[in-house]
mmCIF file with all atom_site columns, C-alpha atoms in Angstrom:
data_model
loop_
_atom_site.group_PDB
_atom_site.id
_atom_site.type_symbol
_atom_site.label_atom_id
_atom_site.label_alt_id
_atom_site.label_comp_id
_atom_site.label_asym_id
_atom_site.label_entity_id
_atom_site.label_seq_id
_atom_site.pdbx_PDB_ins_code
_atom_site.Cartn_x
_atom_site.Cartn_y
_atom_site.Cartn_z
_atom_site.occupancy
_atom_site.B_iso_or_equiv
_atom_site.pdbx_formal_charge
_atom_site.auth_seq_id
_atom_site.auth_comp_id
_atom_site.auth_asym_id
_atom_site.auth_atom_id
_atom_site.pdbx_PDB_model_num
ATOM 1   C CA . UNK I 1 1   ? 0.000  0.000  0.000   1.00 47.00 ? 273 UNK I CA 1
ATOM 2   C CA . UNK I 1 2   ? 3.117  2.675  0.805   1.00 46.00 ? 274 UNK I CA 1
ATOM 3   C CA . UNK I 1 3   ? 4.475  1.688  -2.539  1.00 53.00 ? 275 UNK I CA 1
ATOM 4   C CA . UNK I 1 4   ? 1.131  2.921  -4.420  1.00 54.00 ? 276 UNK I CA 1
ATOM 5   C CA . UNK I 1 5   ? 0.817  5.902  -2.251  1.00 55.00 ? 277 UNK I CA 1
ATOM 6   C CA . UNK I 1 6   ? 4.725  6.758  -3.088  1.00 56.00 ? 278 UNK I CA 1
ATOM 7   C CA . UNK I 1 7   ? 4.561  6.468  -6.923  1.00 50.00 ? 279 UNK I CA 1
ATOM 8   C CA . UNK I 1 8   ? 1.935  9.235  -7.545  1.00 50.00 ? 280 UNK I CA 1
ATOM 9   C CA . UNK I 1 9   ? 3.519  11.546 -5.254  1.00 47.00 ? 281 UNK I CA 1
ATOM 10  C CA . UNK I 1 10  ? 6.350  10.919 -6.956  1.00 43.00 ? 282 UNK I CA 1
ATOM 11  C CA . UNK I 1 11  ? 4.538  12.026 -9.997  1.00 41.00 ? 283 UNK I CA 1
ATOM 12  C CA . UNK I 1 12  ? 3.374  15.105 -8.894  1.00 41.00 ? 284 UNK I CA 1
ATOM 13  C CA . UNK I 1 13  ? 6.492  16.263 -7.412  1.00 38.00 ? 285 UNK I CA 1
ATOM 14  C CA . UNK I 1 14  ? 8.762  15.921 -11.133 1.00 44.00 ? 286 UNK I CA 1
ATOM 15  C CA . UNK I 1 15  ? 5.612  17.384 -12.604 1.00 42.00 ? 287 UNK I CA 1
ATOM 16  C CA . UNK I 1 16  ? 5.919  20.311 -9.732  1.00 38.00 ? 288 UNK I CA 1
ATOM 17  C CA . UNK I 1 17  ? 10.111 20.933 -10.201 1.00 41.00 ? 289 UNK I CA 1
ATOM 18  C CA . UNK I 1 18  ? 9.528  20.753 -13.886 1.00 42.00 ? 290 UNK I CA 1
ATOM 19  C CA . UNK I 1 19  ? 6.885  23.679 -13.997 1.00 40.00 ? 291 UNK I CA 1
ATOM 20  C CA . UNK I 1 20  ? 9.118  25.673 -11.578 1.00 40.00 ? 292 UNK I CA 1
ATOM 21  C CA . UNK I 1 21  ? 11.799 25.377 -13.768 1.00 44.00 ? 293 UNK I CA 1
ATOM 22  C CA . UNK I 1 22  ? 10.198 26.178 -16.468 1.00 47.00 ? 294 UNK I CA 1
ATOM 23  C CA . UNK I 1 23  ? 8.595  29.278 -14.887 1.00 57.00 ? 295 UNK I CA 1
ATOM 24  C CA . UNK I 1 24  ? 12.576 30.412 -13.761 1.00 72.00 ? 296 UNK I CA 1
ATOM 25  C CA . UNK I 1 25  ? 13.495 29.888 -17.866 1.00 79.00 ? 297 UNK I CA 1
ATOM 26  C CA . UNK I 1 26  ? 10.290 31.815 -18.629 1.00 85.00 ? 298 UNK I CA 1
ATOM 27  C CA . UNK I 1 27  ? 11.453 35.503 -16.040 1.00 86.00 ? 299 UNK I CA 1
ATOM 28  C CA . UNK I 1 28  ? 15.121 35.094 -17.593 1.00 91.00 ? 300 UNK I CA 1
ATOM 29  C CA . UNK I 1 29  ? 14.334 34.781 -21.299 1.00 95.00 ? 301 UNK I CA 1
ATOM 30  C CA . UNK I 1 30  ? 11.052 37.585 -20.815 1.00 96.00 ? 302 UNK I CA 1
ATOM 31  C CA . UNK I 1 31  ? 11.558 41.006 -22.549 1.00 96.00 ? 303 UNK I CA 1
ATOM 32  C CA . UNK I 1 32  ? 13.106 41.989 -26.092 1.00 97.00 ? 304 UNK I CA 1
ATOM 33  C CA . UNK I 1 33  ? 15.776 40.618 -27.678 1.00 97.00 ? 305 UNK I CA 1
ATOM 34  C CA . UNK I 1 34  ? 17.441 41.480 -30.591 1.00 97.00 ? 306 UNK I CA 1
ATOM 35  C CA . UNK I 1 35  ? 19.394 39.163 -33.528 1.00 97.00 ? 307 UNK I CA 1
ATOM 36  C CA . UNK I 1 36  ? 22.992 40.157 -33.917 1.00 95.00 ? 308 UNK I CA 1
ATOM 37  C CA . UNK I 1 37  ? 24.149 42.301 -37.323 1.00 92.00 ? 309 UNK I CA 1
ATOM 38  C CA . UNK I 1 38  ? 20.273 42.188 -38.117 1.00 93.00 ? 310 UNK I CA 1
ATOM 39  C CA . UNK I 1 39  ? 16.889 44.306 -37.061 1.00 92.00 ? 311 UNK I CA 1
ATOM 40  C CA . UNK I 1 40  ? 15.228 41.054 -35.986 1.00 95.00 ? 312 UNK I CA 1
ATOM 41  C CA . UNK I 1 41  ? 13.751 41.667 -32.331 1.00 97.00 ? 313 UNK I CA 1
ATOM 42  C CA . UNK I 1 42  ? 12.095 38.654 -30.395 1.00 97.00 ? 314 UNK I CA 1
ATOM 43  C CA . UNK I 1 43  ? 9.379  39.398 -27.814 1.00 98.00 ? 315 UNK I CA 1
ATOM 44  C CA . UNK I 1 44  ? 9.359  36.789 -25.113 1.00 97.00 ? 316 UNK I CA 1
ATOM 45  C CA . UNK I 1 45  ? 6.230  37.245 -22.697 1.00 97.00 ? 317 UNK I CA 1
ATOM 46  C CA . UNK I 1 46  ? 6.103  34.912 -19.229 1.00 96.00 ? 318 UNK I CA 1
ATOM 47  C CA . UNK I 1 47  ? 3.149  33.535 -20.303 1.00 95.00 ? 319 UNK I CA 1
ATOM 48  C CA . UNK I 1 48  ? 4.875  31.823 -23.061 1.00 97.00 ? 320 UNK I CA 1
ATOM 49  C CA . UNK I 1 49  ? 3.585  33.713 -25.971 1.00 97.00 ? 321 UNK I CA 1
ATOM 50  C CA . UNK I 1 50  ? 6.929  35.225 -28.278 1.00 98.00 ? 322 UNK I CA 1
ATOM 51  C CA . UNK I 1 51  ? 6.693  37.917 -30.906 1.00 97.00 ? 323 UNK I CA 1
ATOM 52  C CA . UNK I 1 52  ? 8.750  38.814 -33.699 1.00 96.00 ? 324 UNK I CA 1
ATOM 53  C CA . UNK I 1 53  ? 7.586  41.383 -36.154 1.00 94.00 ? 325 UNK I CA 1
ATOM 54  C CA . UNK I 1 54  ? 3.962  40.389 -37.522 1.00 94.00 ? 326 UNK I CA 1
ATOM 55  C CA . UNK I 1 55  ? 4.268  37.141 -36.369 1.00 95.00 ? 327 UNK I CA 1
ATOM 56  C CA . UNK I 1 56  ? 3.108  35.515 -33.171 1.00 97.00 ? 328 UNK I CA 1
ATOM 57  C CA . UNK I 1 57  ? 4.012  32.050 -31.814 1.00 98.00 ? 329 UNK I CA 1
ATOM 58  C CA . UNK I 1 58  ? 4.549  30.214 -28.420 1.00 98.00 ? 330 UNK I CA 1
ATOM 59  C CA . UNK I 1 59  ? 7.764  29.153 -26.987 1.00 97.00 ? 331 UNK I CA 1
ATOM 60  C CA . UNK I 1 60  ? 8.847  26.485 -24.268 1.00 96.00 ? 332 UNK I CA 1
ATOM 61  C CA . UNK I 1 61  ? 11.877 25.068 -22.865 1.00 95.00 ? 333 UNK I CA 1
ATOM 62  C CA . UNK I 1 62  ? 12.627 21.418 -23.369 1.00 92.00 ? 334 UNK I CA 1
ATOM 63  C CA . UNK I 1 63  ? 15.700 19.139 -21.611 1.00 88.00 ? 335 UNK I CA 1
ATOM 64  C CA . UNK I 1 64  ? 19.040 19.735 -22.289 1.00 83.00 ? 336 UNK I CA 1
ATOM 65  C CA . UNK I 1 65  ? 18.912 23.851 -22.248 1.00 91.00 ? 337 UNK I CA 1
ATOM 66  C CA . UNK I 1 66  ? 16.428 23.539 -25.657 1.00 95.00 ? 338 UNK I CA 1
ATOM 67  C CA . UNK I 1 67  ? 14.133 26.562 -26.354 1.00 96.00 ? 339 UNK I CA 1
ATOM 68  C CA . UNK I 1 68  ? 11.359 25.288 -29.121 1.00 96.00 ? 340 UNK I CA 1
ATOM 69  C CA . UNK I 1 69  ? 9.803  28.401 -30.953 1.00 97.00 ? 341 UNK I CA 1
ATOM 70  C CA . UNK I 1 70  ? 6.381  27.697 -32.927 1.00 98.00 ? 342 UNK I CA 1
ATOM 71  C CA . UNK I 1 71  ? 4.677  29.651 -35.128 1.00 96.00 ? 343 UNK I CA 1
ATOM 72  C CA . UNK I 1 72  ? 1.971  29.433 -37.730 1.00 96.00 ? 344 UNK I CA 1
ATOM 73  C CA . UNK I 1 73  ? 4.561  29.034 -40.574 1.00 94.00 ? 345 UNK I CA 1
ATOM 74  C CA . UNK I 1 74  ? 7.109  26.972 -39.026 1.00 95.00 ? 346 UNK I CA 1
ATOM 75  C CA . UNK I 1 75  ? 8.714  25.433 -35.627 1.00 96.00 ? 347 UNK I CA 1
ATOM 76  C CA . UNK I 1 76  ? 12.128 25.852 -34.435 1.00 93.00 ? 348 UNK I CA 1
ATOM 77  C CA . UNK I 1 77  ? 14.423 24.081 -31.674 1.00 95.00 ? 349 UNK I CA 1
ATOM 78  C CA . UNK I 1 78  ? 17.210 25.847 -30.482 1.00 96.00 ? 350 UNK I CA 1
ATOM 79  C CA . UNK I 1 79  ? 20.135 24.732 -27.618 1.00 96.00 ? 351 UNK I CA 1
ATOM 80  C CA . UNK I 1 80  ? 20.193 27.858 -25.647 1.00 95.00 ? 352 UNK I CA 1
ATOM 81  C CA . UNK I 1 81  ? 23.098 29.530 -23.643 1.00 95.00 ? 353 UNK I CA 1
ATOM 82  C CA . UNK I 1 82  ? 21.579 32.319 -21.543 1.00 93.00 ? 354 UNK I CA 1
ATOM 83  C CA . UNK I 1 83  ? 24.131 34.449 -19.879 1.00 92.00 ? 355 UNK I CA 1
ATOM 84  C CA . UNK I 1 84  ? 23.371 38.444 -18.269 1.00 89.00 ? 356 UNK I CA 1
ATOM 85  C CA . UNK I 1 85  ? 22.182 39.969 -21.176 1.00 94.00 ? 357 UNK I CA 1
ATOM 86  C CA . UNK I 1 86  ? 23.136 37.367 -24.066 1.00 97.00 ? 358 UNK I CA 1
ATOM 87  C CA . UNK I 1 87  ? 21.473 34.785 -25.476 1.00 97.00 ? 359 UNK I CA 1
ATOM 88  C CA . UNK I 1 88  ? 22.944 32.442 -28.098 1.00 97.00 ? 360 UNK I CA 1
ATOM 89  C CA . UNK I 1 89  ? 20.512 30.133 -30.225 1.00 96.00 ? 361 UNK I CA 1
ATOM 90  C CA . UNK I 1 90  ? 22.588 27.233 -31.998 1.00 96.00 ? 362 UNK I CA 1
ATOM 91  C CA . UNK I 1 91  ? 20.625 24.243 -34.149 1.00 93.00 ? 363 UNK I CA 1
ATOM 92  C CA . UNK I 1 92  ? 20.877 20.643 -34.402 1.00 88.00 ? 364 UNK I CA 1
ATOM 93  C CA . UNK I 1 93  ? 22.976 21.858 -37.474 1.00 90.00 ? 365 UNK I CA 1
ATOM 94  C CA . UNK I 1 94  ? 25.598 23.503 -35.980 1.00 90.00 ? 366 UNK I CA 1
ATOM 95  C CA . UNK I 1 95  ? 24.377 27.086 -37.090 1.00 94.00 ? 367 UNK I CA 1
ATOM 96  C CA . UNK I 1 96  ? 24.506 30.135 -34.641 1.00 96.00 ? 368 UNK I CA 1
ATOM 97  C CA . UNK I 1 97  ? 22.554 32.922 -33.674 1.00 96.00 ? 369 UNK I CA 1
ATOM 98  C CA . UNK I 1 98  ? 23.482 35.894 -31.056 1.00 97.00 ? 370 UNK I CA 1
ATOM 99  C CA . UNK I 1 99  ? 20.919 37.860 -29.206 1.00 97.00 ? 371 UNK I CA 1
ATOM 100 C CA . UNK I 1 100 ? 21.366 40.886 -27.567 1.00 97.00 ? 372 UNK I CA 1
ATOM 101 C CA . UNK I 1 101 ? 18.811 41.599 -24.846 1.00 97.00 ? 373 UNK I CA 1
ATOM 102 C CA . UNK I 1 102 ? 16.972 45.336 -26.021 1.00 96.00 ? 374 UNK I CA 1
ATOM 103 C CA . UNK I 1 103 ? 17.036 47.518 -22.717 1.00 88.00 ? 375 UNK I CA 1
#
């Protein structure tokens, strides 16, 4: 009977540490940020919702430090490195992108 009572609580608390750490990703990445060498600003809100020009899409954070961007025309996955007021998105590819947080 402990064993049965353990497993769901179990549950609840990796479902509990992963919304909290998602929440944590979601204040550091919030606010403007704009694309290196280009006029390209990204709007991350806390509520997950990220703008970019005309376009509106949702974001979340996966394992490993990955940031997955959809919108209506396409979906992105990105390894993030978030440090002070830098951001740097790199694909699967190898290709990489440096954001500058807009003040």
């Amino acid at each position: 009977m402990l064993s049965a009572i353990r497993c769901p609580a179990l549950v609840l608390l990796a479902i509990s540490l992963l919304l909290v750490g998602c929440d944590r990703s979601r204040a550091r990445i919030a606010g403007k940020w704009k694309v290196e060498n280009s006029g390209m600003v990204w709007d991350f809100a806390p509520n997950g919702v990220v703008k970019s020009g005309d376009t509106e899409g949702r974001y979340s954070f996966g394992d490993q430090s990955r940031l997955k961007i959809i919108t209506p025309t396409a979906t992105f996955v990105y390894q993030i490195d978030l440090k002070d007021d830098v951001m740097i998105w790199q694909t699967p590819g190898g290709a990489r992108t440096e954001l500058k947080r807009v003040p």
